[in-house]
Amino acid sequence: MDKKALRAQMREKKRALSARQIERASALLAQQLFAHPAYRAARSIYGYLSYNQEVRTLPILQQAQRDGKRVAVPKVFGGEMKFLWLDDLTAIAPGAYNIPEPIADGPVADDETALVLMPGIAFDPAGHRCGYGGGFYDKYLAAHRQHPTLALCYGFQMLDRLDTDAHDIPVDFVLSQDTEDLAE
């Protein structure tokens, strides 16, 4: 399946999730993340602010701050994405592609070993990832290769195998959570 068809199929499956399924799966994924060695070792978390039916990241970023970690989130400047330190998680507004991002244009995050939480449409056990099509994360990671990366996804987003392009950078760890039994 080509990436365009895969993106359409996954968007449809995500739209079919109930608010309760999203919240419960997100909470279970957060528990998995907080127990993960990559999270425990990280001094900083480069997260993202969830959009539409993505795994809810705001509670994760709030907990990271309570755990004494610095938090940064992405902001798009033209064709480039930068992670900005965000001490106040309410200082956000819709930005590029209507995705929440910091209101301020700085300061630029500078922890080259921060754990990067990766959004995506689909993943496979080898860490291959199909993103949303902008290439922002692949470009960022190509220029900042030290970062460990981790993706949080719903069970249906995990495929046996994903076809990738040469510029696609795999994720180090993928945590998934089935949603079917969370509807009640």
JSON list of C-alpha atoms in Angstrom, two decimals:
[
{"chain": "A", "resi": 1, "resn": "MET", "atom": "CA", "xyz": [0.00, 0.00, 0.00]},
{"chain": "A", "resi": 2, "resn": "ASP", "atom": "CA", "xyz": [1.38, 3.40, -0.91]},
{"chain": "A", "resi": 3, "resn": "LYS", "atom": "CA", "xyz": [1.79, 6.08, 1.75]},
{"chain": "A", "resi": 4, "resn": "LYS", "atom": "CA", "xyz": [-1.14, 8.17, 0.53]},
{"chain": "A", "resi": 5, "resn": "ALA", "atom": "CA", "xyz": [-3.56, 5.21, 0.82]},
{"chain": "A", "resi": 6, "resn": "LEU", "atom": "CA", "xyz": [-2.04, 4.18, 4.16]},
{"chain": "A", "resi": 7, "resn": "ARG", "atom": "CA", "xyz": [-2.48, 7.70, 5.55]},
{"chain": "A", "resi": 8, "resn": "ALA", "atom": "CA", "xyz": [-6.13, 7.76, 4.44]},
{"chain": "A", "resi": 9, "resn": "GLN", "atom": "CA", "xyz": [-6.81, 4.34, 5.95]},
{"chain": "A", "resi": 10, "resn": "MET", "atom": "CA", "xyz": [-5.20, 5.24, 9.29]},
{"chain": "A", "resi": 11, "resn": "ARG", "atom": "CA", "xyz": [-6.96, 8.62, 9.47]},
{"chain": "A", "resi": 12, "resn": "GLU", "atom": "CA", "xyz": [-10.28, 6.78, 9.02]},
{"chain": "A", "resi": 13, "resn": "LYS", "atom": "CA", "xyz": [-9.45, 4.30, 11.79]},
{"chain": "A", "resi": 14, "resn": "LYS", "atom": "CA", "xyz": [-8.37, 7.08, 14.13]},
{"chain": "A", "resi": 15, "resn": "ARG", "atom": "CA", "xyz": [-11.57, 9.06, 13.44]},
{"chain": "A", "resi": 16, "resn": "ALA", "atom": "CA", "xyz": [-13.56, 5.95, 14.43]},
{"chain": "A", "resi": 17, "resn": "LEU", "atom": "CA", "xyz": [-12.07, 5.99, 17.95]},
{"chain": "A", "resi": 18, "resn": "SER", "atom": "CA", "xyz": [-14.28, 7.26, 20.75]},
{"chain": "A", "resi": 19, "resn": "ALA", "atom": "CA", "xyz": [-13.02, 9.96, 23.10]},
{"chain": "A", "resi": 20, "resn": "ARG", "atom": "CA", "xyz": [-12.98, 7.31, 25.84]},
{"chain": "A", "resi": 21, "resn": "GLN", "atom": "CA", "xyz": [-10.81, 4.95, 23.77]},
{"chain": "A", "resi": 22, "resn": "ILE", "atom": "CA", "xyz": [-8.36, 7.77, 23.05]},
{"chain": "A", "resi": 23, "resn": "GLU", "atom": "CA", "xyz": [-8.15, 8.83, 26.71]},
{"chain": "A", "resi": 24, "resn": "ARG", "atom": "CA", "xyz": [-7.81, 5.29, 28.09]},
{"chain": "A", "resi": 25, "resn": "ALA", "atom": "CA", "xyz": [-5.26, 4.19, 25.48]},
{"chain": "A", "resi": 26, "resn": "SER", "atom": "CA", "xyz": [-3.29, 7.40, 26.06]},
{"chain": "A", "resi": 27, "resn": "ALA", "atom": "CA", "xyz": [-3.22, 6.81, 29.82]},
{"chain": "A", "resi": 28, "resn": "LEU", "atom": "CA", "xyz": [-2.02, 3.23, 29.37]},
{"chain": "A", "resi": 29, "resn": "LEU", "atom": "CA", "xyz": [0.65, 4.34, 26.89]},
{"chain": "A", "resi": 30, "resn": "ALA", "atom": "CA", "xyz": [1.79, 7.02, 29.34]},
{"chain": "A", "resi": 31, "resn": "GLN", "atom": "CA", "xyz": [2.27, 4.31, 32.00]},
{"chain": "A", "resi": 32, "resn": "GLN", "atom": "CA", "xyz": [4.35, 2.26, 29.53]},
{"chain": "A", "resi": 33, "resn": "LEU", "atom": "CA", "xyz": [6.42, 5.33, 28.68]},
{"chain": "A", "resi": 34, "resn": "PHE", "atom": "CA", "xyz": [7.11, 6.31, 32.30]},
{"chain": "A", "resi": 35, "resn": "ALA", "atom": "CA", "xyz": [8.41, 2.79, 32.99]},
{"chain": "A", "resi": 36, "resn": "HIS", "atom": "CA", "xyz": [10.61, 2.73, 29.85]},
{"chain": "A", "resi": 37, "resn": "PRO", "atom": "CA", "xyz": [14.40, 3.01, 30.37]},
{"chain": "A", "resi": 38, "resn": "ALA", "atom": "CA", "xyz": [14.70, 5.69, 27.65]},
{"chain": "A", "resi": 39, "resn": "TYR", "atom": "CA", "xyz": [12.25, 7.92, 29.54]},
{"chain": "A", "resi": 40, "resn": "ARG", "atom": "CA", "xyz": [13.89, 7.28, 32.89]},
{"chain": "A", "resi": 41, "resn": "ALA", "atom": "CA", "xyz": [17.34, 8.13, 31.51]},
{"chain": "A", "resi": 42, "resn": "ALA", "atom": "CA", "xyz": [16.25, 11.32, 29.72]},
{"chain": "A", "resi": 43, "resn": "ARG", "atom": "CA", "xyz": [16.97, 14.72, 31.26]},
{"chain": "A", "resi": 44, "resn": "SER", "atom": "CA", "xyz": [14.73, 16.34, 28.64]},
{"chain": "A", "resi": 45, "resn": "ILE", "atom": "CA", "xyz": [11.73, 15.29, 26.59]},
{"chain": "A", "resi": 46, "resn": "TYR", "atom": "CA", "xyz": [11.13, 16.69, 23.12]},
{"chain": "A", "resi": 47, "resn": "GLY", "atom": "CA", "xyz": [7.43, 15.94, 22.84]},
{"chain": "A", "resi": 48, "resn": "TYR", "atom": "CA", "xyz": [4.66, 17.12, 20.58]},
{"chain": "A", "resi": 49, "resn": "LEU", "atom": "CA", "xyz": [1.26, 18.60, 21.27]},
{"chain": "A", "resi": 50, "resn": "SER", "atom": "CA", "xyz": [-1.32, 16.09, 20.13]},
{"chain": "A", "resi": 51, "resn": "TYR", "atom": "CA", "xyz": [-3.75, 16.98, 17.39]},
{"chain": "A", "resi": 52, "resn": "ASN", "atom": "CA", "xyz": [-7.05, 15.40, 16.39]},
{"chain": "A", "resi": 53, "resn": "GLN", "atom": "CA", "xyz": [-7.11, 11.75, 17.48]},
{"chain": "A", "resi": 54, "resn": "GLU", "atom": "CA", "xyz": [-3.42, 11.38, 18.29]},
{"chain": "A", "resi": 55, "resn": "VAL", "atom": "CA", "xyz": [-2.32, 9.84, 21.57]},
{"chain": "A", "resi": 56, "resn": "ARG", "atom": "CA", "xyz": [-2.80, 12.57, 24.19]},
{"chain": "A", "resi": 57, "resn": "THR", "atom": "CA", "xyz": [0.59, 13.99, 25.05]},
{"chain": "A", "resi": 58, "resn": "LEU", "atom": "CA", "xyz": [-0.24, 16.92, 27.34]},
{"chain": "A", "resi": 59, "resn": "PRO", "atom": "CA", "xyz": [-0.55, 14.71, 30.47]},
{"chain": "A", "resi": 60, "resn": "ILE", "atom": "CA", "xyz": [2.76, 13.07, 29.51]},
{"chain": "A", "resi": 61, "resn": "LEU", "atom": "CA", "xyz": [4.53, 16.42, 29.18]},
{"chain": "A", "resi": 62, "resn": "GLN", "atom": "CA", "xyz": [3.04, 17.62, 32.48]},
{"chain": "A", "resi": 63, "resn": "GLN", "atom": "CA", "xyz": [4.29, 14.47, 34.22]},
{"chain": "A", "resi": 64, "resn": "ALA", "atom": "CA", "xyz": [7.72, 14.88, 32.64]},
{"chain": "A", "resi": 65, "resn": "GLN", "atom": "CA", "xyz": [7.92, 18.35, 34.17]},
{"chain": "A", "resi": 66, "resn": "ARG", "atom": "CA", "xyz": [6.84, 16.98, 37.57]},
{"chain": "A", "resi": 67, "resn": "ASP", "atom": "CA", "xyz": [9.58, 14.35, 37.14]},
{"chain": "A", "resi": 68, "resn": "GLY", "atom": "CA", "xyz": [12.12, 17.17, 36.83]},
{"chain": "A", "resi": 69, "resn": "LYS", "atom": "CA", "xyz": [12.63, 16.89, 33.08]},
{"chain": "A", "resi": 70, "resn": "ARG", "atom": "CA", "xyz": [12.76, 19.87, 30.75]},
{"chain": "A", "resi": 71, "resn": "VAL", "atom": "CA", "xyz": [10.13, 19.80, 28.04]},
{"chain": "A", "resi": 72, "resn": "ALA", "atom": "CA", "xyz": [10.36, 21.12, 24.49]},
{"chain": "A", "resi": 73, "resn": "VAL", "atom": "CA", "xyz": [7.84, 20.93, 21.67]},
{"chain": "A", "resi": 74, "resn": "PRO", "atom": "CA", "xyz": [8.14, 21.61, 17.94]},
{"chain": "A", "resi": 75, "resn": "LYS", "atom": "CA", "xyz": [7.37, 24.80, 16.10]},
{"chain": "A", "resi": 76, "resn": "VAL", "atom": "CA", "xyz": [7.49, 25.13, 12.33]},
{"chain": "A", "resi": 77, "resn": "PHE", "atom": "CA", "xyz": [9.33, 28.09, 10.82]},
{"chain": "A", "resi": 78, "resn": "GLY", "atom": "CA", "xyz": [8.68, 27.95, 7.07]},
{"chain": "A", "resi": 79, "resn": "GLY", "atom": "CA", "xyz": [10.11, 24.59, 5.96]},
{"chain": "A", "resi": 80, "resn": "GLU", "atom": "CA", "xyz": [12.04, 23.96, 9.17]},
{"chain": "A", "resi": 81, "resn": "MET", "atom": "CA", "xyz": [10.94, 22.50, 12.50]},
{"chain": "A", "resi": 82, "resn": "LYS", "atom": "CA", "xyz": [12.70, 23.51, 15.71]},
{"chain": "A", "resi": 83, "resn": "PHE", "atom": "CA", "xyz": [12.08, 22.28, 19.24]},
{"chain": "A", "resi": 84, "resn": "LEU", "atom": "CA", "xyz": [11.48, 25.11, 21.70]},
{"chain": "A", "resi": 85, "resn": "TRP", "atom": "CA", "xyz": [11.66, 24.89, 25.47]},
{"chain": "A", "resi": 86, "resn": "LEU", "atom": "CA", "xyz": [8.15, 25.19, 26.86]},
{"chain": "A", "resi": 87, "resn": "ASP", "atom": "CA", "xyz": [8.00, 25.69, 30.61]},
{"chain": "A", "resi": 88, "resn": "ASP", "atom": "CA", "xyz": [4.36, 26.87, 30.48]},
{"chain": "A", "resi": 89, "resn": "LEU", "atom": "CA", "xyz": [2.37, 24.20, 28.66]},
{"chain": "A", "resi": 90, "resn": "THR", "atom": "CA", "xyz": [-0.58, 26.59, 28.29]},
{"chain": "A", "resi": 91, "resn": "ALA", "atom": "CA", "xyz": [1.44, 29.12, 26.23]},
{"chain": "A", "resi": 92, "resn": "ILE", "atom": "CA", "xyz": [0.38, 27.49, 22.95]},
{"chain": "A", "resi": 93, "resn": "ALA", "atom": "CA", "xyz": [-1.84, 28.29, 19.97]},
{"chain": "A", "resi": 94, "resn": "PRO", "atom": "CA", "xyz": [-2.71, 26.66, 16.64]},
{"chain": "A", "resi": 95, "resn": "GLY", "atom": "CA", "xyz": [0.25, 27.00, 14.31]},
{"chain": "A", "resi": 96, "resn": "ALA", "atom": "CA", "xyz": [1.42, 25.36, 11.10]},
{"chain": "A", "resi": 97, "resn": "TYR", "atom": "CA", "xyz": [-1.21, 22.93, 9.75]},
{"chain": "A", "resi": 98, "resn": "ASN", "atom": "CA", "xyz": [-3.40, 24.07, 12.70]},
{"chain": "A", "resi": 99, "resn": "ILE", "atom": "CA", "xyz": [-1.27, 21.91, 15.04]},
{"chain": "A", "resi": 100, "resn": "PRO", "atom": "CA", "xyz": [-0.73, 23.38, 18.53]},
{"chain": "A", "resi": 101, "resn": "GLU", "atom": "CA", "xyz": [2.71, 24.93, 19.01]},
{"chain": "A", "resi": 102, "resn": "PRO", "atom": "CA", "xyz": [4.37, 27.47, 21.32]},
{"chain": "A", "resi": 103, "resn": "ILE", "atom": "CA", "xyz": [3.28, 31.08, 20.98]},
{"chain": "A", "resi": 104, "resn": "ALA", "atom": "CA", "xyz": [6.87, 32.27, 21.54]},
{"chain": "A", "resi": 105, "resn": "ASP", "atom": "CA", "xyz": [9.62, 31.81, 18.94]},
{"chain": "A", "resi": 106, "resn": "GLY", "atom": "CA", "xyz": [12.21, 30.65, 21.48]},
{"chain": "A", "resi": 107, "resn": "PRO", "atom": "CA", "xyz": [14.25, 29.65, 23.29]},
{"chain": "A", "resi": 108, "resn": "VAL", "atom": "CA", "xyz": [15.44, 26.87, 21.02]},
{"chain": "A", "resi": 109, "resn": "ALA", "atom": "CA", "xyz": [15.97, 23.62, 22.92]},
{"chain": "A", "resi": 110, "resn": "ASP", "atom": "CA", "xyz": [19.60, 22.56, 23.14]},
{"chain": "A", "resi": 111, "resn": "ASP", "atom": "CA", "xyz": [19.74, 19.08, 24.72]},
{"chain": "A", "resi": 112, "resn": "GLU", "atom": "CA", "xyz": [21.16, 16.87, 21.98]},
{"chain": "A", "resi": 113, "resn": "THR", "atom": "CA", "xyz": [20.44, 13.75, 24.06]},
{"chain": "A", "resi": 114, "resn": "ALA", "atom": "CA", "xyz": [16.76, 14.52, 24.77]},
{"chain": "A", "resi": 115, "resn": "LEU", "atom": "CA", "xyz": [14.25, 11.74, 24.17]},
{"chain": "A", "resi": 116, "resn": "VAL", "atom": "CA", "xyz": [12.15, 12.66, 21.13]},
{"chain": "A", "resi": 117, "resn": "LEU", "atom": "CA", "xyz": [8.54, 11.47, 21.15]},
{"chain": "A", "resi": 118, "resn": "MET", "atom": "CA", "xyz": [7.61, 10.78, 17.55]},
{"chain": "A", "resi": 119, "resn": "PRO", "atom": "CA", "xyz": [4.16, 11.23, 16.04]},
{"chain": "A", "resi": 120, "resn": "GLY", "atom": "CA", "xyz": [3.18, 9.16, 13.05]},
{"chain": "A", "resi": 121, "resn": "ILE", "atom": "CA", "xyz": [0.50, 7.45, 11.02]},
{"chain": "A", "resi": 122, "resn": "ALA", "atom": "CA", "xyz": [1.91, 3.90, 11.13]},
{"chain": "A", "resi": 123, "resn": "PHE", "atom": "CA", "xyz": [4.88, 1.96, 12.48]},
{"chain": "A", "resi": 124, "resn": "ASP", "atom": "CA", "xyz": [6.37, -1.50, 12.31]},
{"chain": "A", "resi": 125, "resn": "PRO", "atom": "CA", "xyz": [8.36, -3.62, 14.81]},
{"chain": "A", "resi": 126, "resn": "ALA", "atom": "CA", "xyz": [11.66, -2.55, 13.20]},
{"chain": "A", "resi": 127, "resn": "GLY", "atom": "CA", "xyz": [10.87, 1.08, 14.03]},
{"chain": "A", "resi": 128, "resn": "HIS", "atom": "CA", "xyz": [9.99, 2.15, 10.51]},
{"chain": "A", "resi": 129, "resn": "ARG", "atom": "CA", "xyz": [7.56, 5.04, 10.52]},
{"chain": "A", "resi": 130, "resn": "CYS", "atom": "CA", "xyz": [5.12, 6.63, 8.14]},
{"chain": "A", "resi": 131, "resn": "GLY", "atom": "CA", "xyz": [4.68, 10.25, 9.13]},
{"chain": "A", "resi": 132, "resn": "TYR", "atom": "CA", "xyz": [2.16, 12.81, 8.01]},
{"chain": "A", "resi": 133, "resn": "GLY", "atom": "CA", "xyz": [4.06, 13.68, 4.84]},
{"chain": "A", "resi": 134, "resn": "GLY", "atom": "CA", "xyz": [5.87, 16.91, 5.69]},
{"chain": "A", "resi": 135, "resn": "GLY", "atom": "CA", "xyz": [9.24, 15.29, 6.42]},
{"chain": "A", "resi": 136, "resn": "PHE", "atom": "CA", "xyz": [9.86, 17.64, 9.36]},
{"chain": "A", "resi": 137, "resn": "TYR", "atom": "CA", "xyz": [10.94, 14.95, 11.84]},
{"chain": "A", "resi": 138, "resn": "ASP", "atom": "CA", "xyz": [13.16, 13.13, 9.32]},
{"chain": "A", "resi": 139, "resn": "LYS", "atom": "CA", "xyz": [14.90, 16.42, 8.45]},
{"chain": "A", "resi": 140, "resn": "TYR", "atom": "CA", "xyz": [15.31, 17.32, 12.11]},
{"chain": "A", "resi": 141, "resn": "LEU", "atom": "CA", "xyz": [16.70, 13.91, 13.08]},
{"chain": "A", "resi": 142, "resn": "ALA", "atom": "CA", "xyz": [19.04, 13.84, 10.08]},
{"chain": "A", "resi": 143, "resn": "ALA", "atom": "CA", "xyz": [20.65, 17.00, 11.49]},
{"chain": "A", "resi": 144, "resn": "HIS", "atom": "CA", "xyz": [20.46, 15.88, 15.15]},
{"chain": "A", "resi": 145, "resn": "ARG", "atom": "CA", "xyz": [21.46, 12.22, 15.18]},
{"chain": "A", "resi": 146, "resn": "GLN", "atom": "CA", "xyz": [22.17, 11.76, 18.92]},
{"chain": "A", "resi": 147, "resn": "HIS", "atom": "CA", "xyz": [18.55, 11.77, 20.03]},
{"chain": "A", "resi": 148, "resn": "PRO", "atom": "CA", "xyz": [16.90, 8.54, 21.16]},
{"chain": "A", "resi": 149, "resn": "THR", "atom": "CA", "xyz": [13.40, 8.34, 19.64]},
{"chain": "A", "resi": 150, "resn": "LEU", "atom": "CA", "xyz": [10.21, 6.72, 20.85]},
{"chain": "A", "resi": 151, "resn": "ALA", "atom": "CA", "xyz": [6.74, 6.54, 19.30]},
{"chain": "A", "resi": 152, "resn": "LEU", "atom": "CA", "xyz": [3.41, 6.04, 21.04]},
{"chain": "A", "resi": 153, "resn": "CYS", "atom": "CA", "xyz": [0.62, 4.58, 18.92]},
{"chain": "A", "resi": 154, "resn": "TYR", "atom": "CA", "xyz": [-2.64, 2.68, 18.90]},
{"chain": "A", "resi": 155, "resn": "GLY", "atom": "CA", "xyz": [-2.45, -1.05, 18.19]},
{"chain": "A", "resi": 156, "resn": "PHE", "atom": "CA", "xyz": [-3.95, -0.74, 14.70]},
{"chain": "A", "resi": 157, "resn": "GLN", "atom": "CA", "xyz": [-1.12, 1.62, 13.74]},
{"chain": "A", "resi": 158, "resn": "MET", "atom": "CA", "xyz": [1.41, -1.20, 14.17]},
{"chain": "A", "resi": 159, "resn": "LEU", "atom": "CA", "xyz": [1.86, -3.04, 10.88]},
{"chain": "A", "resi": 160, "resn": "ASP", "atom": "CA", "xyz": [3.92, -6.15, 10.21]},
{"chain": "A", "resi": 161, "resn": "ARG", "atom": "CA", "xyz": [6.12, -4.23, 7.77]},
{"chain": "A", "resi": 162, "resn": "LEU", "atom": "CA", "xyz": [6.26, -0.72, 6.35]},
{"chain": "A", "resi": 163, "resn": "ASP", "atom": "CA", "xyz": [7.86, 0.26, 3.07]},
{"chain": "A", "resi": 164, "resn": "THR", "atom": "CA", "xyz": [10.17, 3.20, 3.62]},
{"chain": "A", "resi": 165, "resn": "ASP", "atom": "CA", "xyz": [12.12, 5.69, 1.57]},
{"chain": "A", "resi": 166, "resn": "ALA", "atom": "CA", "xyz": [15.85, 6.31, 1.84]},
{"chain": "A", "resi": 167, "resn": "HIS", "atom": "CA", "xyz": [15.32, 9.55, 3.82]},
{"chain": "A", "resi": 168, "resn": "ASP", "atom": "CA", "xyz": [13.01, 7.90, 6.41]},
{"chain": "A", "resi": 169, "resn": "ILE", "atom": "CA", "xyz": [14.70, 7.63, 9.80]},
{"chain": "A", "resi": 170, "resn": "PRO", "atom": "CA", "xyz": [13.46, 4.74, 11.96]},
{"chain": "A", "resi": 171, "resn": "VAL", "atom": "CA", "xyz": [12.29, 5.16, 15.54]},
{"chain": "A", "resi": 172, "resn": "ASP", "atom": "CA", "xyz": [14.33, 3.47, 18.28]},
{"chain": "A", "resi": 173, "resn": "PHE", "atom": "CA", "xyz": [11.31, 2.29, 20.30]},
{"chain": "A", "resi": 174, "resn": "VAL", "atom": "CA", "xyz": [7.60, 1.90, 19.54]},
{"chain": "A", "resi": 175, "resn": "LEU", "atom": "CA", "xyz": [5.01, 1.45, 22.30]},
{"chain": "A", "resi": 176, "resn": "SER", "atom": "CA", "xyz": [1.51, 0.49, 21.21]},
{"chain": "A", "resi": 177, "resn": "GLN", "atom": "CA", "xyz": [-1.84, -0.01, 22.91]},
{"chain": "A", "resi": 178, "resn": "ASP", "atom": "CA", "xyz": [-4.84, -1.86, 21.54]},
{"chain": "A", "resi": 179, "resn": "THR", "atom": "CA", "xyz": [-8.05, 0.15, 21.63]},
{"chain": "A", "resi": 180, "resn": "GLU", "atom": "CA", "xyz": [-10.76, -2.45, 20.92]},
{"chain": "A", "resi": 181, "resn": "ASP", "atom": "CA", "xyz": [-11.27, -3.46, 24.57]},
{"chain": "A", "resi": 182, "resn": "LEU", "atom": "CA", "xyz": [-11.28, 0.18, 25.78]},
{"chain": "A", "resi": 183, "resn": "ALA", "atom": "CA", "xyz": [-14.63, 1.19, 24.28]},
{"chain": "A", "resi": 184, "resn": "GLU", "atom": "CA", "xyz": [-16.74, 0.36, 27.36]}
]
